[in-house]
Each structure stands twice: as structure tokens, then as C-alpha cells.
PDB file of C-alpha atoms and ligand atoms in Angstrom:
ATOM      1  CA  MET A 217     106.415  28.942 165.835  1.00  0.00           C
ATOM      2  CA  ILE A 218     105.643  29.255 162.387  1.00  0.00           C
ATOM      3  CA  GLY A 219     106.091  33.211 162.482  1.00  0.00           C
ATOM      4  CA  ALA A 220     104.359  36.228 160.354  1.00  0.00           C
ATOM      5  CA  MET A 221     105.273  35.546 156.489  1.00  0.00           C
ATOM      6  CA  GLY A 222     104.181  30.869 157.421  1.00  0.00           C
ATOM      7  CA  TYR A 223     108.791  30.076 157.939  1.00  0.00           C
ATOM      8  CA  GLU A 224     109.587  27.903 160.572  1.00  0.00           C
ATOM      9  CA  HIS A 225     112.825  28.279 160.776  1.00  0.00           C
ATOM     10  CA  LEU A 226     113.456  32.343 158.901  1.00  0.00           C
ATOM     11  CA  LEU A 227     113.056  35.328 159.997  1.00  0.00           C
ATOM     12  CA  VAL A 228     112.390  37.806 156.837  1.00  0.00           C
ATOM     13  CA  ASP A 229     111.491  40.987 157.316  1.00  0.00           C
ATOM     14  CA  VAL A 230     111.147  43.527 154.757  1.00  0.00           C
ATOM     15  CA  GLU A 231     111.251  47.071 155.471  1.00  0.00           C
ATOM     16  CA  ALA A 232     111.833  48.390 151.190  1.00  0.00           C
ATOM     17  CA  PRO A 233     114.001  48.877 150.011  1.00  0.00           C
ATOM     18  CA  ILE A 234     116.557  46.185 152.429  1.00  0.00           C
ATOM     19  CA  ALA A 235     115.553  42.793 153.065  1.00  0.00           C
ATOM     20  CA  THR A 236     117.070  41.019 156.088  1.00  0.00           C
ATOM     21  CA  VAL A 237     116.548  37.364 156.828  1.00  0.00           C
ATOM     22  CA  THR A 238     117.579  35.761 159.509  1.00  0.00           C
ATOM     23  CA  LEU A 239     119.338  32.264 160.614  1.00  0.00           C
ATOM     24  CA  ASN A 240     116.198  30.731 163.451  1.00  0.00           C
ATOM     25  CA  ARG A 241     117.443  27.691 165.293  1.00  0.00           C
ATOM     26  CA  PRO A 242     118.756  29.079 167.507  1.00  0.00           C
ATOM     27  CA  ARG A 243     118.929  25.373 169.755  1.00  0.00           C
ATOM     28  CA  VAL A 244     121.388  24.047 167.184  1.00  0.00           C
ATOM     29  CA  LEU A 245     123.291  26.605 166.207  1.00  0.00           C
ATOM     30  CA  ASN A 246     121.209  26.782 162.984  1.00  0.00           C
ATOM     31  CA  ALA A 247     121.961  24.288 161.328  1.00  0.00           C
ATOM     32  CA  LEU A 248     121.264  24.248 157.990  1.00  0.00           C
ATOM     33  CA  SER A 249     118.185  21.108 158.155  1.00  0.00           C
ATOM     34  CA  PRO A 250     117.226  20.284 155.104  1.00  0.00           C
ATOM     35  CA  ASP A 251     114.251  21.991 155.989  1.00  0.00           C
ATOM     36  CA  LEU A 252     115.949  25.330 156.658  1.00  0.00           C
ATOM     37  CA  ILE A 253     117.335  25.088 153.591  1.00  0.00           C
ATOM     38  CA  ARG A 254     114.100  25.030 151.612  1.00  0.00           C
ATOM     39  CA  GLU A 255     112.726  28.342 153.556  1.00  0.00           C
ATOM     40  CA  LEU A 256     115.291  30.014 153.346  1.00  0.00           C
ATOM     41  CA  THR A 257     115.135  29.543 149.268  1.00  0.00           C
ATOM     42  CA  THR A 258     112.168  29.648 148.737  1.00  0.00           C
ATOM     43  CA  ALA A 259     111.939  33.519 150.956  1.00  0.00           C
ATOM     44  CA  LEU A 260     115.303  34.161 148.387  1.00  0.00           C
ATOM     45  CA  SER A 261     113.279  33.329 145.121  1.00  0.00           C
ATOM     46  CA  GLU A 262     110.318  36.065 146.341  1.00  0.00           C
ATOM     47  CA  LEU A 263     112.965  38.831 147.750  1.00  0.00           C
ATOM     48  CA  ASP A 264     114.796  38.002 143.940  1.00  0.00           C
ATOM     49  CA  ALA A 265     110.849  38.512 142.853  1.00  0.00           C
ATOM     50  CA  ASP A 266     110.311  41.613 144.718  1.00  0.00           C
ATOM     51  CA  ASP A 267     110.288  44.913 142.739  1.00  0.00           C
ATOM     52  CA  SER A 268     110.281  46.276 146.688  1.00  0.00           C
ATOM     53  CA  VAL A 269     113.246  44.903 147.317  1.00  0.00           C
ATOM     54  CA  ARG A 270     116.738  46.176 146.210  1.00  0.00           C
ATOM     55  CA  ALA A 271     119.639  44.695 148.298  1.00  0.00           C
ATOM     56  CA  VAL A 272     119.646  41.924 150.910  1.00  0.00           C
ATOM     57  CA  VAL A 273     120.759  41.218 154.349  1.00  0.00           C
ATOM     58  CA  LEU A 274     121.480  37.761 155.622  1.00  0.00           C
ATOM     59  CA  THR A 275     122.652  36.761 159.533  1.00  0.00           C
ATOM     60  CA  GLY A 276     121.826  34.555 162.183  1.00  0.00           C
ATOM     61  CA  GLY A 277     121.773  36.543 164.537  1.00  0.00           C
ATOM     62  CA  PRO A 278     123.697  38.576 167.352  1.00  0.00           C
ATOM     63  CA  LYS A 279     125.252  34.704 169.008  1.00  0.00           C
ATOM     64  CA  VAL A 280     125.614  32.023 165.893  1.00  0.00           C
ATOM     65  CA  PHE A 281     125.300  32.849 161.919  1.00  0.00           C
ATOM     66  CA  ALA A 282     125.348  29.298 161.404  1.00  0.00           C
ATOM     67  CA  ALA A 283     127.358  25.286 162.749  1.00  0.00           C
ATOM     68  CA  GLY A 284     127.059  23.858 159.124  1.00  0.00           C
ATOM     69  CA  ALA A 285     124.923  21.421 157.381  1.00  0.00           C
ATOM     70  CA  ASP A 286     122.422  19.480 160.054  1.00  0.00           C
ATOM     71  CA  ILE A 287     124.675  16.930 161.386  1.00  0.00           C
ATOM     72  CA  SER A 288     121.278  14.531 162.141  1.00  0.00           C
ATOM     73  CA  ASP A 289     119.504  15.046 159.223  1.00  0.00           C
ATOM     74  CA  MET A 290     123.175  13.406 157.445  1.00  0.00           C
ATOM     75  CA  ALA A 291     124.488  10.694 160.087  1.00  0.00           C
ATOM     76  CA  ASP A 292     123.023   8.320 158.499  1.00  0.00           C
ATOM     77  CA  ARG A 293     122.106   8.848 155.081  1.00  0.00           C
ATOM     78  CA  GLY A 294     124.291   6.599 151.686  1.00  0.00           C
ATOM     79  CA  ALA A 295     125.773   8.462 149.317  1.00  0.00           C
ATOM     80  CA  VAL A 296     122.788   7.174 146.974  1.00  0.00           C
ATOM     81  CA  ASP A 297     119.913   8.990 149.534  1.00  0.00           C
ATOM     82  CA  GLN A 298     122.896  11.705 149.424  1.00  0.00           C
ATOM     83  CA  LEU A 299     123.248  11.516 145.836  1.00  0.00           C
ATOM     84  CA  ARG A 300     119.119  11.908 144.939  1.00  0.00           C
ATOM     85  CA  ARG A 301     118.495  14.694 147.927  1.00  0.00           C
ATOM     86  CA  ASP A 302     121.271  16.257 146.486  1.00  0.00           C
ATOM     87  CA  GLN A 303     121.160  19.213 149.497  1.00  0.00           C
ATOM     88  CA  THR A 304     124.003  21.597 148.397  1.00  0.00           C
ATOM     89  CA  GLY A 305     122.307  21.417 144.637  1.00  0.00           C
ATOM     90  CA  ARG A 306     119.142  23.339 146.133  1.00  0.00           C
ATOM     91  CA  TRP A 307     121.502  25.725 146.897  1.00  0.00           C
ATOM     92  CA  ALA A 308     121.447  27.529 143.624  1.00  0.00           C
ATOM     93  CA  PRO A 309     118.793  30.223 144.451  1.00  0.00           C
ATOM     94  CA  LEU A 310     121.555  31.825 146.995  1.00  0.00           C
ATOM     95  CA  ALA A 311     124.298  31.017 144.542  1.00  0.00           C
ATOM     96  CA  GLY A 312     122.192  32.843 141.851  1.00  0.00           C
ATOM     97  CA  PHE A 313     120.984  35.553 143.486  1.00  0.00           C
ATOM     98  CA  SER A 314     120.941  38.570 141.396  1.00  0.00           C
ATOM     99  CA  LYS A 315     120.781  41.867 143.991  1.00  0.00           C
ATOM    100  CA  PRO A 316     123.293  41.988 146.024  1.00  0.00           C
ATOM    101  CA  LEU A 317     123.518  40.047 149.518  1.00  0.00           C
ATOM    102  CA  VAL A 318     125.475  41.072 152.562  1.00  0.00           C
ATOM    103  CA  ALA A 319     126.125  39.318 154.927  1.00  0.00           C
ATOM    104  CA  ALA A 320     126.320  40.082 158.836  1.00  0.00           C
ATOM    105  CA  VAL A 321     127.778  37.228 160.366  1.00  0.00           C
ATOM    106  CA  ASN A 322     128.104  36.959 164.149  1.00  0.00           C
ATOM    107  CA  GLY A 323     130.300  34.031 165.781  1.00  0.00           C
ATOM    108  CA  TYR A 324     130.989  30.756 164.088  1.00  0.00           C
ATOM    109  CA  ALA A 325     129.860  30.795 160.252  1.00  0.00           C
ATOM    110  CA  LEU A 326     130.987  26.472 159.673  1.00  0.00           C
ATOM    111  CA  GLY A 327     130.847  24.469 157.255  1.00  0.00           C
ATOM    112  CA  GLY A 328     127.558  24.695 154.802  1.00  0.00           C
ATOM    113  CA  GLY A 329     126.508  28.472 156.776  1.00  0.00           C
ATOM    114  CA  CYS A 330     130.480  29.572 155.627  1.00  0.00           C
ATOM    115  CA  GLU A 331     130.142  28.574 152.252  1.00  0.00           C
ATOM    116  CA  VAL A 332     126.583  30.336 152.442  1.00  0.00           C
ATOM    117  CA  VAL A 333     128.605  33.154 153.710  1.00  0.00           C
ATOM    118  CA  LEU A 334     130.975  32.671 150.542  1.00  0.00           C
ATOM    119  CA  MET A 335     126.897  33.247 148.444  1.00  0.00           C
ATOM    120  CA  CYS A 336     127.412  36.760 149.575  1.00  0.00           C
ATOM    121  CA  ASP A 337     128.739  39.694 147.665  1.00  0.00           C
ATOM    122  CA  VAL A 338     129.572  41.429 151.451  1.00  0.00           C
ATOM    123  CA  VAL A 339     130.217  40.320 155.389  1.00  0.00           C
ATOM    124  CA  ILE A 340     130.632  42.073 157.863  1.00  0.00           C
ATOM    125  CA  ALA A 341     131.619  40.255 160.611  1.00  0.00           C
ATOM    126  CA  GLY A 342     131.352  41.041 164.189  1.00  0.00           C
ATOM    127  CA  GLU A 343     134.345  40.621 166.183  1.00  0.00           C
ATOM    128  CA  THR A 344     133.103  36.706 167.486  1.00  0.00           C
ATOM    129  CA  ALA A 345     132.781  36.036 163.626  1.00  0.00           C
ATOM    130  CA  ARG A 346     134.386  32.762 163.304  1.00  0.00           C
ATOM    131  CA  LEU A 347     134.417  30.798 159.603  1.00  0.00           C
ATOM    132  CA  GLY A 348     136.015  27.640 158.635  1.00  0.00           C
ATOM    133  CA  GLN A 349     135.406  24.338 157.516  1.00  0.00           C
ATOM    134  CA  PRO A 350     135.748  21.345 160.362  1.00  0.00           C
ATOM    135  CA  GLU A 351     133.979  18.989 157.645  1.00  0.00           C
ATOM    136  CA  ILE A 352     137.232  17.136 157.431  1.00  0.00           C
ATOM    137  CA  ASN A 353     136.643  16.114 160.793  1.00  0.00           C
ATOM    138  CA  LEU A 354     133.576  14.427 159.968  1.00  0.00           C
ATOM    139  CA  GLY A 355     135.380  12.249 157.520  1.00  0.00           C
ATOM    140  CA  ILE A 356     133.933  14.790 154.825  1.00  0.00           C
ATOM    141  CA  ILE A 357     134.586  17.900 152.465  1.00  0.00           C
ATOM    142  CA  PRO A 358     132.434  21.042 151.729  1.00  0.00           C
ATOM    143  CA  GLY A 359     129.815  20.242 149.841  1.00  0.00           C
ATOM    144  CA  ALA A 360     128.375  23.691 149.309  1.00  0.00           C
ATOM    145  CA  GLY A 361     131.086  25.136 147.331  1.00  0.00           C
ATOM    146  CA  GLY A 362     133.590  25.465 149.852  1.00  0.00           C
ATOM    147  CA  THR A 363     136.859  24.106 148.246  1.00  0.00           C
ATOM    148  CA  GLN A 364     135.817  26.045 145.282  1.00  0.00           C
ATOM    149  CA  ARG A 365     135.367  29.378 146.595  1.00  0.00           C
ATOM    150  CA  TRP A 366     137.740  29.850 149.482  1.00  0.00           C
ATOM    151  CA  PRO A 367     140.811  29.671 146.356  1.00  0.00           C
ATOM    152  CA  ARG A 368     139.387  32.418 144.627  1.00  0.00           C
ATOM    153  CA  THR A 369     138.795  34.238 148.102  1.00  0.00           C
ATOM    154  CA  ALA A 370     141.264  33.592 149.631  1.00  0.00           C
ATOM    155  CA  GLY A 371     144.112  31.518 147.815  1.00  0.00           C
ATOM    156  CA  LYS A 372     144.847  28.788 147.634  1.00  0.00           C
ATOM    157  CA  TYR A 373     146.697  27.651 150.958  1.00  0.00           C
ATOM    158  CA  VAL A 374     144.301  29.313 153.190  1.00  0.00           C
ATOM    159  CA  ALA A 375     141.974  27.725 152.022  1.00  0.00           C
ATOM    160  CA  MET A 376     143.679  24.560 152.293  1.00  0.00           C
ATOM    161  CA  GLU A 377     144.884  25.125 155.287  1.00  0.00           C
ATOM    162  CA  ALA A 378     140.462  25.348 156.188  1.00  0.00           C
ATOM    163  CA  MET A 379     140.212  22.173 154.387  1.00  0.00           C
ATOM    164  CA  LEU A 380     142.704  20.489 155.815  1.00  0.00           C
ATOM    165  CA  THR A 381     143.077  21.514 160.008  1.00  0.00           C
ATOM    166  CA  GLY A 382     139.165  22.382 159.770  1.00  0.00           C
ATOM    167  CA  GLN A 383     140.495  25.370 162.443  1.00  0.00           C
ATOM    168  CA  PRO A 384     138.039  28.071 162.401  1.00  0.00           C
ATOM    169  CA  ILE A 385     139.283  31.553 161.605  1.00  0.00           C
ATOM    170  CA  PRO A 386     138.593  34.388 164.019  1.00  0.00           C
ATOM    171  CA  ALA A 387     137.615  37.494 162.224  1.00  0.00           C
ATOM    172  CA  GLN A 388     140.017  40.158 162.897  1.00  0.00           C
ATOM    173  CA  ARG A 389     142.169  37.106 160.596  1.00  0.00           C
ATOM    174  CA  ALA A 390     139.572  36.829 158.114  1.00  0.00           C
ATOM    175  CA  TYR A 391     139.319  40.734 157.494  1.00  0.00           C
ATOM    176  CA  GLU A 392     143.272  40.798 156.853  1.00  0.00           C
ATOM    177  CA  LEU A 393     142.952  37.602 154.276  1.00  0.00           C
ATOM    178  CA  GLY A 394     139.606  39.417 152.570  1.00  0.00           C
ATOM    179  CA  LEU A 395     137.607  36.936 153.411  1.00  0.00           C
ATOM    180  CA  VAL A 396     135.160  39.342 154.772  1.00  0.00           C
ATOM    181  CA  ASN A 397     134.585  43.520 154.244  1.00  0.00           C
ATOM    182  CA  LYS A 398     134.758  44.544 157.708  1.00  0.00           C
ATOM    183  CA  VAL A 399     135.334  43.954 161.330  1.00  0.00           C
ATOM    184  CA  VAL A 400     133.200  45.520 163.849  1.00  0.00           C
ATOM    185  CA  PRO A 401     131.084  44.972 167.151  1.00  0.00           C
ATOM    186  CA  ALA A 402     129.176  42.421 167.494  1.00  0.00           C
ATOM    187  CA  GLU A 403     125.959  44.597 168.996  1.00  0.00           C
ATOM    188  CA  VAL A 404     126.484  46.037 165.925  1.00  0.00           C
ATOM    189  CA  THR A 405     127.153  43.655 162.649  1.00  0.00           C
ATOM    190  CA  VAL A 406     123.778  43.186 161.968  1.00  0.00           C
ATOM    191  CA  GLU A 407     122.710  47.375 162.342  1.00  0.00           C
ATOM    192  CA  ILE A 408     126.224  47.837 160.147  1.00  0.00           C
ATOM    193  CA  ALA A 409     124.439  45.195 156.875  1.00  0.00           C
ATOM    194  CA  LYS A 410     121.514  47.056 157.082  1.00  0.00           C
ATOM    195  CA  ARG A 411     123.666  50.572 156.449  1.00  0.00           C
ATOM    196  CA  VAL A 412     125.493  49.701 153.365  1.00  0.00           C
ATOM    197  CA  ALA A 413     122.438  47.090 152.013  1.00  0.00           C
ATOM    198  CA  ARG A 414     120.435  51.213 152.469  1.00  0.00           C
ATOM    199  CA  GLN A 415     123.697  52.233 150.946  1.00  0.00           C
ATOM    200  CA  ILE A 416     123.334  49.706 147.945  1.00  0.00           C
ATOM    201  CA  ALA A 417     119.541  49.922 147.447  1.00  0.00           C
ATOM    202  CA  GLU A 418     120.125  54.139 146.876  1.00  0.00           C
ATOM    203  CA  LYS A 419     121.686  52.770 143.695  1.00  0.00           C
ATOM    204  CA  PRO A 420     120.198  51.826 140.359  1.00  0.00           C
ATOM    205  CA  PRO A 421     119.509  48.211 141.023  1.00  0.00           C
ATOM    206  CA  LEU A 422     120.377  48.107 136.941  1.00  0.00           C
ATOM    207  CA  ALA A 423     123.495  48.827 137.106  1.00  0.00           C
ATOM    208  CA  ALA A 424     123.848  46.916 140.918  1.00  0.00           C
ATOM    209  CA  ARG A 425     122.962  43.360 139.337  1.00  0.00           C
ATOM    210  CA  MET A 426     125.571  44.245 136.506  1.00  0.00           C
ATOM    211  CA  ALA A 427     128.049  44.805 138.775  1.00  0.00           C
ATOM    212  CA  LYS A 428     127.679  42.496 140.688  1.00  0.00           C
ATOM    213  CA  GLU A 429     126.786  40.037 136.930  1.00  0.00           C
ATOM    214  CA  ALA A 430     130.834  41.234 136.113  1.00  0.00           C
ATOM    215  CA  VAL A 431     132.514  40.285 138.786  1.00  0.00           C
ATOM    216  CA  LEU A 432     131.357  36.580 139.488  1.00  0.00           C
ATOM    217  CA  LYS A 433     132.092  36.828 136.395  1.00  0.00           C
ATOM    218  CA  ALA A 434     135.380  36.631 137.592  1.00  0.00           C
ATOM    219  CA  PHE A 435     135.843  33.807 138.949  1.00  0.00           C
ATOM    220  CA  GLU A 436     133.769  31.798 136.148  1.00  0.00           C
ATOM    221  CA  SER A 437     135.648  32.496 133.243  1.00  0.00           C
ATOM    222  CA  PRO A 438     138.867  33.499 131.315  1.00  0.00           C
ATOM    223  CA  LEU A 439     139.357  37.634 131.549  1.00  0.00           C
ATOM    224  CA  SER A 440     138.629  37.730 127.427  1.00  0.00           C
ATOM    225  CA  GLU A 441     134.785  36.622 128.453  1.00  0.00           C
ATOM    226  CA  GLY A 442     134.566  38.372 131.477  1.00  0.00           C
ATOM    227  CA  LEU A 443     135.570  41.049 129.780  1.00  0.00           C
ATOM    228  CA  ALA A 444     133.899  40.545 126.325  1.00  0.00           C
ATOM    229  CA  SER A 445     130.754  40.345 129.165  1.00  0.00           C
ATOM    230  CA  GLU A 446     131.133  43.588 131.141  1.00  0.00           C
ATOM    231  CA  ARG A 447     131.462  45.792 128.165  1.00  0.00           C
ATOM    232  CA  LYS A 448     128.156  43.838 126.923  1.00  0.00           C
ATOM    233  CA  SER A 449     126.597  44.952 130.315  1.00  0.00           C
ATOM    234  CA  PHE A 450     128.256  48.125 130.720  1.00  0.00           C
ATOM    235  CA  TYR A 451     126.873  49.756 126.489  1.00  0.00           C
ATOM    236  CA  PHE A 452     123.780  47.709 127.410  1.00  0.00           C
ATOM    237  CA  LEU A 453     123.319  50.277 130.162  1.00  0.00           C
ATOM    238  CA  PHE A 454     122.691  53.031 128.650  1.00  0.00           C
ATOM    239  CA  ALA A 455     119.613  51.812 127.650  1.00  0.00           C
ATOM    240  CA  THR A 456     118.417  52.420 131.031  1.00  0.00           C
ATOM    241  CA  GLU A 457     116.695  54.877 132.354  1.00  0.00           C
ATOM    242  CA  ASP A 458     118.519  54.896 135.299  1.00  0.00           C
ATOM    243  CA  GLN A 459     121.914  55.692 132.947  1.00  0.00           C
ATOM    244  CA  LYS A 460     120.052  59.308 131.379  1.00  0.00           C
ATOM    245  CA  GLU A 461     118.809  60.003 135.702  1.00  0.00           C
ATOM    246  CA  GLY A 462     122.279  59.554 136.556  1.00  0.00           C
ATOM    247  CA  MET A 463     124.434  61.489 134.576  1.00  0.00           C
ATOM    248  CA  HIS A 464     121.324  64.560 134.092  1.00  0.00           C
ATOM    249  CA  ALA A 465     120.776  64.213 137.937  1.00  0.00           C
ATOM    250  CA  PHE A 466     125.142  64.347 137.897  1.00  0.00           C
ATOM    251  CA  LEU A 467     124.919  67.233 135.472  1.00  0.00           C
ATOM    252  CA  GLU A 468     122.245  69.291 137.441  1.00  0.00           C
ATOM    253  CA  LYS A 469     124.435  68.484 140.353  1.00  0.00           C
ATOM    254  CA  ARG A 470     121.370  66.878 142.372  1.00  0.00           C
ATOM    255  CA  LYS A 471     120.955  63.668 143.785  1.00  0.00           C
ATOM    256  CA  GLY A 472     119.710  61.018 141.187  1.00  0.00           C
ATOM    257  CA  VAL A 473     116.368  58.882 142.409  1.00  0.00           C
ATOM    258  CA  PHE A 474     116.457  55.447 139.851  1.00  0.00           C
ATOM    259  CA  LYS A 475     113.601  53.399 138.998  1.00  0.00           C
ATOM    260  CA  GLY A 476     115.010  50.077 137.937  1.00  0.00           C
ATOM    261  CA  ARG A 477     113.787  51.009 134.504  1.00  0.00           C
TER     262      ARG A 477
HETATM  263  N1  CAA B 218     124.559  20.013 163.221  1.00  0.00           N
HETATM  264  C1  CAA B 218     123.924  19.739 163.925  1.00  0.00           C
HETATM  265  N2  CAA B 218     123.671  19.490 164.812  1.00  0.00           N
HETATM  266  C2  CAA B 218     124.150  20.379 165.571  1.00  0.00           C
HETATM  267  C3  CAA B 218     125.388  21.279 164.519  1.00  0.00           C
HETATM  268  C4  CAA B 218     125.127  21.017 163.582  1.00  0.00           C
HETATM  269  N3  CAA B 218     125.995  21.089 162.336  1.00  0.00           N
HETATM  270  N4  CAA B 218     126.180  21.951 164.653  1.00  0.00           N
HETATM  271  C5  CAA B 218     126.157  22.204 166.738  1.00  0.00           C
HETATM  272  N5  CAA B 218     124.097  21.395 166.466  1.00  0.00           N
HETATM  273  C6  CAA B 218     123.877  21.436 168.023  1.00  0.00           C
HETATM  274  C7  CAA B 218     124.537  20.575 169.321  1.00  0.00           C
HETATM  275  O1  CAA B 218     124.312  19.251 168.891  1.00  0.00           O
HETATM  276  C8  CAA B 218     124.247  21.109 170.468  1.00  0.00           C
HETATM  277  O2  CAA B 218     123.194  21.021 170.140  1.00  0.00           O
HETATM  278  P1  CAA B 218     122.619  19.597 171.854  1.00  0.00           P
HETATM  279  O3  CAA B 218     121.997  21.103 172.459  1.00  0.00           O
HETATM  280  O4  CAA B 218     121.065  19.212 171.904  1.00  0.00           O
HETATM  281  O5  CAA B 218     123.510  18.996 172.267  1.00  0.00           O
HETATM  282  C9  CAA B 218     123.613  22.466 170.542  1.00  0.00           C
HETATM  283  O6  CAA B 218     124.153  22.579 168.911  1.00  0.00           O
HETATM  284  C10 CAA B 218     124.988  23.574 170.598  1.00  0.00           C
HETATM  285  O7  CAA B 218     125.493  22.787 169.943  1.00  0.00           O
HETATM  286  P2  CAA B 218     127.327  22.923 170.786  1.00  0.00           P
HETATM  287  O8  CAA B 218     126.310  22.486 172.293  1.00  0.00           O
HETATM  288  O9  CAA B 218     128.261  21.285 170.524  1.00  0.00           O
HETATM  289  O10 CAA B 218     127.946  23.500 171.004  1.00  0.00           O
HETATM  290  P3  CAA B 218     129.336  24.928 171.123  1.00  0.00           P
HETATM  291  O11 CAA B 218     129.465  25.998 171.936  1.00  0.00           O
HETATM  292  O12 CAA B 218     130.086  23.669 172.176  1.00  0.00           O
HETATM  293  O13 CAA B 218     130.182  24.285 170.721  1.00  0.00           O
HETATM  294  C11 CAA B 218     130.640  24.725 167.978  1.00  0.00           C
HETATM  295  C12 CAA B 218     129.925  24.839 169.219  1.00  0.00           C
HETATM  296  C13 CAA B 218     131.741  24.509 167.348  1.00  0.00           C
HETATM  297  C14 CAA B 218     129.693  25.038 166.648  1.00  0.00           C
HETATM  298  C15 CAA B 218     130.310  23.014 167.459  1.00  0.00           C
HETATM  299  O14 CAA B 218     128.324  22.850 167.890  1.00  0.00           O
HETATM  300  C16 CAA B 218     130.126  22.271 166.159  1.00  0.00           C
HETATM  301  O15 CAA B 218     131.669  21.840 165.482  1.00  0.00           O
HETATM  302  N6  CAA B 218     129.451  21.827 165.487  1.00  0.00           N
HETATM  303  C17 CAA B 218     129.254  20.912 163.919  1.00  0.00           C
HETATM  304  C18 CAA B 218     129.964  21.504 163.043  1.00  0.00           C
HETATM  305  C19 CAA B 218     129.862  20.922 162.059  1.00  0.00           C
HETATM  306  O16 CAA B 218     130.662  20.607 161.846  1.00  0.00           O
HETATM  307  N7  CAA B 218     129.754  22.254 160.476  1.00  0.00           N
HETATM  308  C20 CAA B 218     130.266  21.201 159.464  1.00  0.00           C
HETATM  309  C21 CAA B 218     128.842  20.705 159.131  1.00  0.00           C
HETATM  310  S1  CAA B 218     128.474  19.366 157.756  1.00  0.00           S
HETATM  311  C22 CAA B 218     129.033  20.388 156.716  1.00  0.00           C
HETATM  312  O17 CAA B 218     128.006  21.622 156.897  1.00  0.00           O
HETATM  313  C23 CAA B 218     128.080  20.507 154.967  1.00  0.00           C
HETATM  314  C24 CAA B 218     128.397  20.676 153.967  1.00  0.00           C
HETATM  315  O18 CAA B 218     129.415  21.405 153.065  1.00  0.00           O
HETATM  316  C25 CAA B 218     126.911  21.120 153.407  1.00  0.00           C
END
């Protein structure tokens, strides 16, 4: 069935200043088929360009986040075919999404599903959440950033155990390891994620964008380069109307109203 915004495998709900994107292939635990990935990256590109949206919640709904790439689509493919389709390369609009992304994770977030979580900026996990990279059981390894983002997020040994055993990590343990921000009852995961997104959406959007960019830079560059980039963004923000508004609002003891300019 095609939803209101023309997506077959997604629900997209814009309640400006936030939007919620729900993966919607429940029969196969939101397995990430090429069509679903195409729809998701298209929706994200549109939301990135929509000035009324300042933060996005990404969820799989109340039962499952996503059980990974669609195995039925991959089982008989060859290496050249896979390389030509470059399914994992298609995640660029998610990895490069400029606005804050809050993941709301209930149930399994496995394989590509877990890698999607690792591309989000804040992760709210329901008590039922289980994060893992079971690719090893299929004779492959993660292909959408898992081998790189796990160690950068939770360290070498946690990453190795996840990749080599394929065992998923339950929510509470994921919290202790710094893989998720908060664990909440599953029935309120999405609501709490929306609350966090609304809180972020009240902030000056250019500052939020640069804060996100600066933190992500820490994953990719030597300290000196990250510091130089942070410094440039810091000075740049003094050219924005929102910086004037933010500082004057503080001095005038009122709440700032930010326009993203
Ligand atoms: N791809 C395709 N179909 C999937 C799927 C997947 N990744 N995960 C689940 N499904 C389907 C099942 O085949 C089943 O379909 P049928 O009802 O038609 O048989 C349906 O979803 C329900 O699944 P189960 O009956 O298996 O449900 P369960 O509760 O017994 O088990 C589970 C849940 C442990 C998540 C199990 O489904 C599972 O192990 N799934 C595969 C997880 C996995 O290996 N993910 C990695 C994929 S590879 C990858 O993601 C590569 C990458 O990095 C890009």
C-alpha cells in the first residue's frame, strides 16, 4: 500500500519543527530492501532541504527497528553485481544528513539496522532493544559502516565481540557501553525521542548543524584538524542573526527565538 507521501515502505510524519520517519515493512521485521533504502534516503534528502524541519526522529515503530539488509534480496547475488549496485554506498544521505537525527529503537536493530542507528546522533532505546551485527553468521561482514562506527563508539573489544560472535547486545548493556543515550519503557520510546527532537529543534539550527558536524569530525580527523574546523565554525556562527538573538535574549532575560539565519 502506498502511504500519504507516496512511500510504500515508510511513514513520514512532519509536525514542524520535527519530522518522524517510520520504517514500515513489519512482515519482514523492516528488512532493508533496496526499495526501502531508496525511499528512506529520498525522504531524508527532502527533509534535509525542508527549512520547517529542524530535527528528525527515525524509528521502526513499537516492535522492531530493523533486522538488517534484506537477505532474500542478497542471497544469490555475486560480488560484481553487489559492487555495481553499491547498496551500502547508498546510505550517504543518512550519513551526511545535516540536521540532528534521533533514533527511537525498539526490538531488534541488527546488521544494516544497527548501522543505521550508528549513523544517528542521539539514540533512545526501548527496554526491548537489541543491537547487533550478525553478518558473520551469513558469511559476510557489516557493509554499511559497522566495523568502523562500532569501535569509534564503544571501543575495540566491544566491537570485536559484536562482529565476531554476532550476538546482539540488550538495551541496558548497550547503555552501559555508551551505544545508546537512554533506555526507556518500549511503549514510550518514540514519544521520548520526539521530546528530545523537539528540545533540539528549539535551538538555533545553524549552531545545531555545526555542533553535529564538529562532533562527527572527531571521528574522522586528527585532533589538530578537528580543532581548526571547530574554531572556524565557532567564528562563523558570529555572522548569524541567531547568535545575536541568543546572546541578547540571555542578557535581556528572555527566551531566544531562532530563525536559522
Ligand atoms: N532479511 C529478510 N527477511 C528477514 C530478515 C532479513 N534481514 N530478518 C527477518 N526476516 C523475515 C524472516 O525471514 C521472516 O519471514 P517469513 O515470515 O516470511 O519466514 C520474518 O522476517 C520474521 O522473522 P523470523 O521468523 O526469523 O522472526 P524471529 O522473531 O524468529 O527472529 C530475528 C528474529 C532474530 C531478527 C531473525 O529474523 C534474524 O536473525 N534475522 C536476520 C538478521 C540478520 O542476519 N541481519 C543481518 C542482515 S545482513 C546485513 O544487514 C548486511 C549489511 O550490513 C548491509
